Tab-separated table of C-alpha atoms in Angstrom:
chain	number	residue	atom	x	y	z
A	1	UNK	CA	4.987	-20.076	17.672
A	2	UNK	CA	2.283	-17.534	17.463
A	3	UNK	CA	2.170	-16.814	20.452
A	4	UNK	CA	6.121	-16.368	21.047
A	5	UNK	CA	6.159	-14.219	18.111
A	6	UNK	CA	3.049	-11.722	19.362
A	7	UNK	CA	4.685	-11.645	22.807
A	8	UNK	CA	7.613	-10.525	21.837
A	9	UNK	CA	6.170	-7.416	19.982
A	10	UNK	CA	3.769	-6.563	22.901
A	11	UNK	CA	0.727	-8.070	21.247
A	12	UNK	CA	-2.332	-10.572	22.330
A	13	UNK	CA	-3.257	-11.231	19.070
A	14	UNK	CA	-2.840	-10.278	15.193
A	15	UNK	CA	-5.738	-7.522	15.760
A	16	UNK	CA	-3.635	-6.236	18.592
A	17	UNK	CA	-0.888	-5.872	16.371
A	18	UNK	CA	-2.688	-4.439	13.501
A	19	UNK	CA	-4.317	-1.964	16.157
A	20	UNK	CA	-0.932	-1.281	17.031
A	21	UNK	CA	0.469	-0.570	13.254
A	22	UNK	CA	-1.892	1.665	12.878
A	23	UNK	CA	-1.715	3.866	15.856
A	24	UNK	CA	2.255	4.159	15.039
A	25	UNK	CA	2.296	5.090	11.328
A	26	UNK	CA	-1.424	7.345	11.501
A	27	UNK	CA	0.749	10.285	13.018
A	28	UNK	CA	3.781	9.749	10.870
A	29	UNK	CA	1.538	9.433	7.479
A	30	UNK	CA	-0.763	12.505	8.472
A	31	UNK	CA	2.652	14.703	8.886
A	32	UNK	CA	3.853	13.700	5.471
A	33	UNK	CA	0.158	14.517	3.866
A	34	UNK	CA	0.286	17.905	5.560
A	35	UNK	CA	3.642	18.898	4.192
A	36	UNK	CA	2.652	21.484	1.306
A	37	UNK	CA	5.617	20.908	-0.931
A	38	UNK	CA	4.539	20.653	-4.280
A	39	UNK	CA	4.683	17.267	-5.850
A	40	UNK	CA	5.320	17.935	-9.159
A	41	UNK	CA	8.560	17.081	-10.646
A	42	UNK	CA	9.194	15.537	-14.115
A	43	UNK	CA	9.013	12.156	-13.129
A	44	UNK	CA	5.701	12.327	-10.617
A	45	UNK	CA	4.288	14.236	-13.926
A	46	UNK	CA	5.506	11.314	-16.184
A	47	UNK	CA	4.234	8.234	-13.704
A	48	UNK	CA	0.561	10.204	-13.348
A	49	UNK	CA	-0.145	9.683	-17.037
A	50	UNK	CA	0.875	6.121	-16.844
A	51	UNK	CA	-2.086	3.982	-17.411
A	52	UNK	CA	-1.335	1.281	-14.804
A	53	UNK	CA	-0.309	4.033	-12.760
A	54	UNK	CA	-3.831	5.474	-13.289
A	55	UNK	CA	-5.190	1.756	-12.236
A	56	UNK	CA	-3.028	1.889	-8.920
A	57	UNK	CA	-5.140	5.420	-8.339
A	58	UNK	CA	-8.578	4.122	-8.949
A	59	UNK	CA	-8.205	1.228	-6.871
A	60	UNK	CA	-6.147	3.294	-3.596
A	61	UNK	CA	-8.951	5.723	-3.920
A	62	UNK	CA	-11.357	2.925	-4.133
A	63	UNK	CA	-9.819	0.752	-0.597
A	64	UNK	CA	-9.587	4.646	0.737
A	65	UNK	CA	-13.337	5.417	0.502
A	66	UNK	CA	-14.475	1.674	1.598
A	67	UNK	CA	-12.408	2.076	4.522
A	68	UNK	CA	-13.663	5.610	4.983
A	69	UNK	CA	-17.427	4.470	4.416
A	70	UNK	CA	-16.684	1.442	6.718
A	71	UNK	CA	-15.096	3.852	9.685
A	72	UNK	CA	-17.402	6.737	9.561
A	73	UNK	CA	-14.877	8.725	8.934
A	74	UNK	CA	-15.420	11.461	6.145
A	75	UNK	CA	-13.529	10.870	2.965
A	76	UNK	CA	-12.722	14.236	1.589
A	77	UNK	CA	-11.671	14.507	-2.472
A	78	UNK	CA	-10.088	17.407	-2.124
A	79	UNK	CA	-7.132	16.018	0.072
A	80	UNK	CA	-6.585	13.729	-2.941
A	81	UNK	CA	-6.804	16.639	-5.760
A	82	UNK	CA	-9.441	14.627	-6.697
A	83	UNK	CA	-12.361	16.867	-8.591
A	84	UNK	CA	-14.363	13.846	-8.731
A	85	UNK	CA	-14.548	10.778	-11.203
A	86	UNK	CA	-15.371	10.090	-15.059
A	87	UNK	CA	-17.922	7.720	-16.408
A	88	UNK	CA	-15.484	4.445	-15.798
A	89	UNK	CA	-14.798	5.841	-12.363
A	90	UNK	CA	-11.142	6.870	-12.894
A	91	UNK	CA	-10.108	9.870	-10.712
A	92	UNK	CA	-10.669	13.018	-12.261
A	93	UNK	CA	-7.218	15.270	-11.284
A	94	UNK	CA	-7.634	19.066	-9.993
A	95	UNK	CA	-4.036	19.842	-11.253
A	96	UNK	CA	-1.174	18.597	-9.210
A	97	UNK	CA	-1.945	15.411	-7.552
A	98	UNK	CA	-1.411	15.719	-3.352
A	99	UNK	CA	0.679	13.175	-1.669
A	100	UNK	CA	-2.643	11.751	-0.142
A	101	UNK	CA	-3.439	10.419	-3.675
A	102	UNK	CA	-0.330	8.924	-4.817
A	103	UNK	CA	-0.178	6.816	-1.836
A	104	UNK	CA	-3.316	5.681	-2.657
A	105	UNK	CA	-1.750	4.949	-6.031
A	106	UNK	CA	0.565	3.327	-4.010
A	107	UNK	CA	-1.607	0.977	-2.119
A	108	UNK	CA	-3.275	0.087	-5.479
A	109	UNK	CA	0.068	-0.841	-7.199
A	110	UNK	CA	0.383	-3.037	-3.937
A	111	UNK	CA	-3.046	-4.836	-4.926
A	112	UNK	CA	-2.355	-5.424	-8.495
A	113	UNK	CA	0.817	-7.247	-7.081
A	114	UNK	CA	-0.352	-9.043	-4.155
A	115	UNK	CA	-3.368	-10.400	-6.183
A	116	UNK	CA	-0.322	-12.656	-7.890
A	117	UNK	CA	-2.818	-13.532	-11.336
A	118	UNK	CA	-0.403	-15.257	-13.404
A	119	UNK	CA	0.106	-12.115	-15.464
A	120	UNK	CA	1.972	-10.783	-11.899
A	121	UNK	CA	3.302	-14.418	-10.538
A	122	UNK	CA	4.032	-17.347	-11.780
A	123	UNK	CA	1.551	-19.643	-11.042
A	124	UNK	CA	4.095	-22.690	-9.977
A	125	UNK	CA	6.961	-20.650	-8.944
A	126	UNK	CA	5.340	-17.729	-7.227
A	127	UNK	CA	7.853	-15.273	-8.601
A	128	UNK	CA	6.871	-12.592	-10.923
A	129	UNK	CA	6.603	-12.872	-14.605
A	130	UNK	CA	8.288	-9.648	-16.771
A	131	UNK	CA	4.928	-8.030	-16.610
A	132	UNK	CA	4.635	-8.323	-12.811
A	133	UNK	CA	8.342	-6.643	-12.318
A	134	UNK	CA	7.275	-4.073	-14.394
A	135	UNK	CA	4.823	-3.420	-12.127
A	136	UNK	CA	7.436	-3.651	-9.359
A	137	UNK	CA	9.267	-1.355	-10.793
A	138	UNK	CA	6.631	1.049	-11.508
A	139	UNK	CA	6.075	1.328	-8.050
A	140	UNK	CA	9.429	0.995	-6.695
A	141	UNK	CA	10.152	4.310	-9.105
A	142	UNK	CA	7.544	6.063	-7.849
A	143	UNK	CA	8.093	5.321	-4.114
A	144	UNK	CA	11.388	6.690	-4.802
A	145	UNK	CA	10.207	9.632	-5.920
A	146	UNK	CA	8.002	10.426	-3.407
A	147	UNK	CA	10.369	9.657	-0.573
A	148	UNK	CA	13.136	11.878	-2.349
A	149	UNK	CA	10.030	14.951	-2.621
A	150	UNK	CA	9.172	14.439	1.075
A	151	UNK	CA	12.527	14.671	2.499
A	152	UNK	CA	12.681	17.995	5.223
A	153	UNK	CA	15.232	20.331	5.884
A	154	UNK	CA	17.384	17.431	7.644
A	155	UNK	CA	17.383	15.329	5.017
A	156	UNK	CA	14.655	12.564	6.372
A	157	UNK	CA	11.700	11.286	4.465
A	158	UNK	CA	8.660	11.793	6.349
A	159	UNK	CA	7.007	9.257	3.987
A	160	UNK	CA	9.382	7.093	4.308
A	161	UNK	CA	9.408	7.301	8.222
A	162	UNK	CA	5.619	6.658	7.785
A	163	UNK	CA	5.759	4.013	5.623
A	164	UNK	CA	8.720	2.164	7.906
A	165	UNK	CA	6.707	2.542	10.892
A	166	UNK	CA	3.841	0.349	8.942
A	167	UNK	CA	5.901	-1.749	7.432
A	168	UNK	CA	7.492	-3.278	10.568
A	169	UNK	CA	4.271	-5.002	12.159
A	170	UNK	CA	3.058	-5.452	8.402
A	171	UNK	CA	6.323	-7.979	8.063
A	172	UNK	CA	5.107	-9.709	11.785
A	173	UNK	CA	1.375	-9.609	10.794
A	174	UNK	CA	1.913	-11.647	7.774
A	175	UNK	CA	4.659	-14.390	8.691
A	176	UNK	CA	1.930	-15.006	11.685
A	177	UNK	CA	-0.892	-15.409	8.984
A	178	UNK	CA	1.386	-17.407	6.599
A	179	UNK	CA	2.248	-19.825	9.658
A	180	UNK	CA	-1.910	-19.846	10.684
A	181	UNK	CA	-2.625	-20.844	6.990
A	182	UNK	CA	-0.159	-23.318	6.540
A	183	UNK	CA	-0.923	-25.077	9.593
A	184	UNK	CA	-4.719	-25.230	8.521
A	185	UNK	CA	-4.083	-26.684	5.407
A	186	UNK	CA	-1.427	-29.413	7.061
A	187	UNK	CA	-4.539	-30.260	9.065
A	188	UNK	CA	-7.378	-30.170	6.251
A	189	UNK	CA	-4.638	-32.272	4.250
A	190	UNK	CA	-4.578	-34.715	6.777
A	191	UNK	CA	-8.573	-34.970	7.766
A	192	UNK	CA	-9.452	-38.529	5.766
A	193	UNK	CA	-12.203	-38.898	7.662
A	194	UNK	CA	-14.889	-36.873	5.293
C-alpha cells in the first residue's frame, strides 16, 4: 500500500515526499513573508493579545529556531518583529507583528492541537473536547484573517497558495505514517512469543 501510494505522487519514500513538500511550498511561503502589507487590522490586533494565541507564538518561534539551529540556517528576529524575549521566554513584539510570526503562531496552535492531551481530545473518542474547538477555532479565525490580509491585486491568497501547496503531501505523508503505525502495532499485538 505504501508503496502504491508514494508511487503515485512521484516519491521513493516518506523523506522523498517530505523533501518534496518542502521544495514546493518554500517559494510560495517566502513570497507571502515578503509581501509588505501591513498586518494590522482589528482582529490580527485582537488575536495577538490572546493568551493562547501568545502560547501558539512562543512555541512557532520555538520549532522555528530549533529548526533554524538544526539547519544552519540563520534565524533572524527581526523577520518575526520579534525584539527579543521576556524572562518566561514569551516573544517580546517590535510593534506590528510580520506575517513570518503569526505563522509561527500558527504552527504552534497546530501543536497544542495535535498533542491531543485530554484537555484538546477526548481520550476514548479522539474528538475534541469544548476547550480543544476553541482552540480550533482560534486558529481557524486567525488563518482566516491572514489569508483575507494576504490576498493580491487578483484576489488570491499567497498564504493560502503556500499553505495548500504544504498541505497536499502533508495529507499523503500522514495516512502513510498512520498505515506504518497501525501495521506495527497489529504485529507487536500479535508477537506472544516474549
Amino acid at each position: 500500500i505504501t508503496k502504491a501510494a508514494l508511487d503515485s505522487v512521484g516519491a521513493q519514500s516518506i523523506d522523498d515526499l517530505i523533501a518534496q513538500r518542502s521544495a514546493a511550498a518554500r517559494p510560495l511561503y517566502e513570497a507571502a513573508f515578503s509581501s509588505t502589507k501591513p498586518l494590522n487590522t482589528p482582529t490580527i490586533d485582537r488575536l495577538v493579545k490572546n493568551p493562547l494565541l501568545q502560547e501558539g507564538m512562543k512555541r512557532g518561534v520555538s520549532i522555528i529556531r530549533n529548526e533554524s539551529d538544526s539547519s544552519g540556517l540563520p534565524m533572524r528576529l527581526q523577520d518575526y518583529g520579534v525584539t527579543g524575549f521576556n524572562a518566561a521566554g514569551d516573544p517580546i513584539l517590535g510593534g506590528v507583528p510580520t506575517l513570518r510570526l503569526l505563522d509561527a503562531a500558527k504552527r504552534g496552535l497546530d501543536t497544542i492541537l495535535e498533542a491531543g492531551d485530554k484537555s484538546i481530545r477526548n481520550q476514548t473518542t479522539n474528538k475534541l473536547t469544548q476547550y480543544g474547538r476553541s482552540v480550533e477555532q482560534l486558529r481557524n479565525t486567525l488563518v482566516k484573517e491572514l489569508d483575507e490580509v494576504t490576498k493580491g491585486n487578483d484576489g488570491v491568497s499567497l498564504y493560502k497558495k503556500a499553505r495548500e501547496a504544504w498541505a497536499g503531501p502533508s495529507d499523503v505523508i500522514e495516512v502513510l505514517s498512520n498505515i506504518t503505525n497501525k501495521v506495527e502495532r497489529s504485529r507487536d499485538a500479535t508477537d506472544v512469543t516474549g
